[in-house]
């Protein structure tokens, strides 16, 4: 009986040591996209820059994989008014840029979906960009 308890204690200690070496990851809800600038000028080939940050550390999150991007006028009740969004290279780690045509003034919703490396789940955000004349 004593050998059995000793074996269980040794196994528990080994599991504890193994888990101590595993780095802790943030939860997917701790990540968010933020607009670098909330306004753009109406017109073609306008650039919208967003940052992906870890809210617990306020640090930028580089190398996320953006798998969904949509730009429409849902905030102004015109979700059928959609424009093409083209990903562009970021200028610094943790920034993600998109080129789009803002055909009219108003509020445009940029919907993004991304995977953060090493995390399960997806970061999803809806950001409002205002296009001005």
Short mmCIF file of C-alpha atoms in Angstrom, two decimals:
data_model
loop_
_atom_site.label_atom_id
_atom_site.label_comp_id
_atom_site.label_asym_id
_atom_site.label_seq_id
_atom_site.Cartn_x
_atom_site.Cartn_y
_atom_site.Cartn_z
CA UNK A 1 0.00 0.00 0.00
CA UNK A 2 2.85 2.40 0.80
CA UNK A 3 4.51 1.70 -2.55
CA UNK A 4 1.25 2.54 -4.33
CA UNK A 5 0.99 5.94 -2.57
CA UNK A 6 4.65 6.65 -3.26
CA UNK A 7 4.15 5.90 -6.95
CA UNK A 8 1.10 8.19 -7.09
CA UNK A 9 3.01 11.00 -5.38
CA UNK A 10 5.92 10.60 -7.79
CA UNK A 11 3.56 10.65 -10.79
CA UNK A 12 1.82 13.77 -9.50
CA UNK A 13 5.18 15.48 -8.97
CA UNK A 14 6.27 14.63 -12.53
CA UNK A 15 3.03 15.98 -13.97
CA UNK A 16 3.45 19.17 -11.93
CA UNK A 17 7.00 19.63 -13.22
CA UNK A 18 5.89 19.05 -16.80
CA UNK A 19 3.11 21.61 -16.54
CA UNK A 20 5.41 24.16 -14.93
CA UNK A 21 7.48 24.23 -18.13
CA UNK A 22 4.49 24.99 -20.36
CA UNK A 23 4.14 28.73 -21.06
CA UNK A 24 0.77 30.19 -20.19
CA UNK A 25 -1.28 31.60 -23.07
CA UNK A 26 -3.76 34.43 -22.90
CA UNK A 27 -7.39 33.72 -23.64
CA UNK A 28 -8.65 34.69 -27.09
CA UNK A 29 -10.98 37.26 -25.48
CA UNK A 30 -7.88 39.17 -24.33
CA UNK A 31 -7.09 40.21 -27.91
CA UNK A 32 -8.73 43.05 -29.80
CA UNK A 33 -8.37 45.06 -32.97
CA UNK A 34 -8.12 48.84 -32.66
CA UNK A 35 -8.32 51.44 -35.40
CA UNK A 36 -5.16 53.48 -35.90
CA UNK A 37 -7.32 56.35 -37.27
CA UNK A 38 -11.12 56.43 -37.08
CA UNK A 39 -11.62 58.55 -40.21
CA UNK A 40 -10.68 58.40 -43.91
CA UNK A 41 -11.43 60.56 -46.92
CA UNK A 42 -14.08 59.42 -49.40
CA UNK A 43 -12.45 57.94 -52.50
CA UNK A 44 -10.63 55.02 -54.05
CA UNK A 45 -7.62 53.16 -52.65
CA UNK A 46 -7.89 54.49 -49.10
CA UNK A 47 -5.81 52.70 -46.46
CA UNK A 48 -7.28 51.63 -43.12
CA UNK A 49 -4.75 50.56 -40.49
CA UNK A 50 -5.65 48.49 -37.44
CA UNK A 51 -3.60 47.18 -34.55
CA UNK A 52 -4.10 43.82 -32.91
CA UNK A 53 -3.25 44.09 -29.21
CA UNK A 54 -3.19 41.86 -26.18
CA UNK A 55 -5.42 43.78 -23.77
CA UNK A 56 -3.67 42.32 -20.69
CA UNK A 57 -0.24 43.63 -21.69
CA UNK A 58 -1.15 46.38 -24.22
CA UNK A 59 1.49 44.87 -26.53
CA UNK A 60 0.98 44.48 -30.28
CA UNK A 61 0.37 40.98 -31.60
CA UNK A 62 2.34 40.27 -34.80
CA UNK A 63 1.84 37.43 -37.29
CA UNK A 64 -1.89 36.91 -36.81
CA UNK A 65 -3.64 35.34 -39.78
CA UNK A 66 -6.53 37.47 -41.03
CA UNK A 67 -9.02 35.06 -42.56
CA UNK A 68 -12.01 37.38 -42.95
CA UNK A 69 -12.38 41.05 -43.82
CA UNK A 70 -15.59 42.82 -44.86
CA UNK A 71 -16.37 46.51 -45.22
CA UNK A 72 -19.98 47.68 -45.44
CA UNK A 73 -22.23 50.53 -44.33
CA UNK A 74 -24.14 48.56 -41.69
CA UNK A 75 -23.83 51.34 -39.06
CA UNK A 76 -25.88 53.59 -41.36
CA UNK A 77 -28.45 50.85 -42.08
CA UNK A 78 -27.03 49.96 -45.50
CA UNK A 79 -25.37 46.58 -44.92
CA UNK A 80 -25.91 45.75 -48.60
CA UNK A 81 -23.49 48.59 -49.51
CA UNK A 82 -20.31 46.49 -49.53
CA UNK A 83 -16.88 47.35 -50.93
CA UNK A 84 -13.88 45.16 -51.68
CA UNK A 85 -11.16 44.99 -49.02
CA UNK A 86 -7.58 44.20 -50.08
CA UNK A 87 -5.00 43.25 -47.41
CA UNK A 88 -1.74 45.22 -47.54
CA UNK A 89 1.56 44.65 -45.73
CA UNK A 90 1.75 46.14 -42.24
CA UNK A 91 4.27 48.87 -41.53
CA UNK A 92 5.23 47.64 -38.05
CA UNK A 93 4.67 44.49 -35.97
CA UNK A 94 1.07 44.10 -34.87
CA UNK A 95 -0.39 46.43 -37.52
CA UNK A 96 -2.59 45.23 -40.34
CA UNK A 97 -3.51 47.43 -43.31
CA UNK A 98 -6.37 47.21 -45.78
CA UNK A 99 -7.03 49.09 -49.01
CA UNK A 100 -10.63 49.86 -49.93
CA UNK A 101 -12.80 52.28 -51.86
CA UNK A 102 -15.08 54.43 -49.73
CA UNK A 103 -17.71 55.37 -52.30
CA UNK A 104 -19.69 57.73 -50.10
CA UNK A 105 -19.47 59.63 -46.84
CA UNK A 106 -20.79 57.93 -43.74
CA UNK A 107 -20.00 55.22 -41.24
CA UNK A 108 -18.45 52.02 -42.57
CA UNK A 109 -18.06 48.83 -40.55
CA UNK A 110 -14.83 46.86 -40.93
CA UNK A 111 -15.49 43.31 -39.77
CA UNK A 112 -12.37 41.23 -39.14
CA UNK A 113 -11.68 37.63 -38.20
CA UNK A 114 -8.19 36.46 -37.25
CA UNK A 115 -6.28 33.57 -35.75
CA UNK A 116 -3.56 34.33 -33.22
CA UNK A 117 -0.68 31.89 -33.31
CA UNK A 118 -0.63 29.58 -30.31
CA UNK A 119 -4.24 30.32 -29.34
CA UNK A 120 -7.46 28.43 -29.91
CA UNK A 121 -10.47 30.29 -31.20
CA UNK A 122 -10.70 33.41 -33.33
CA UNK A 123 -10.52 37.13 -32.69
CA UNK A 124 -13.55 38.83 -34.21
CA UNK A 125 -14.03 42.58 -34.31
CA UNK A 126 -16.39 45.11 -35.86
CA UNK A 127 -14.78 48.54 -36.12
CA UNK A 128 -16.49 51.70 -37.38
CA UNK A 129 -14.57 53.92 -39.80
CA UNK A 130 -16.06 57.28 -40.76
CA UNK A 131 -15.58 58.38 -44.37
CA UNK A 132 -15.60 62.16 -44.81
CA UNK A 133 -15.81 64.37 -47.89
#
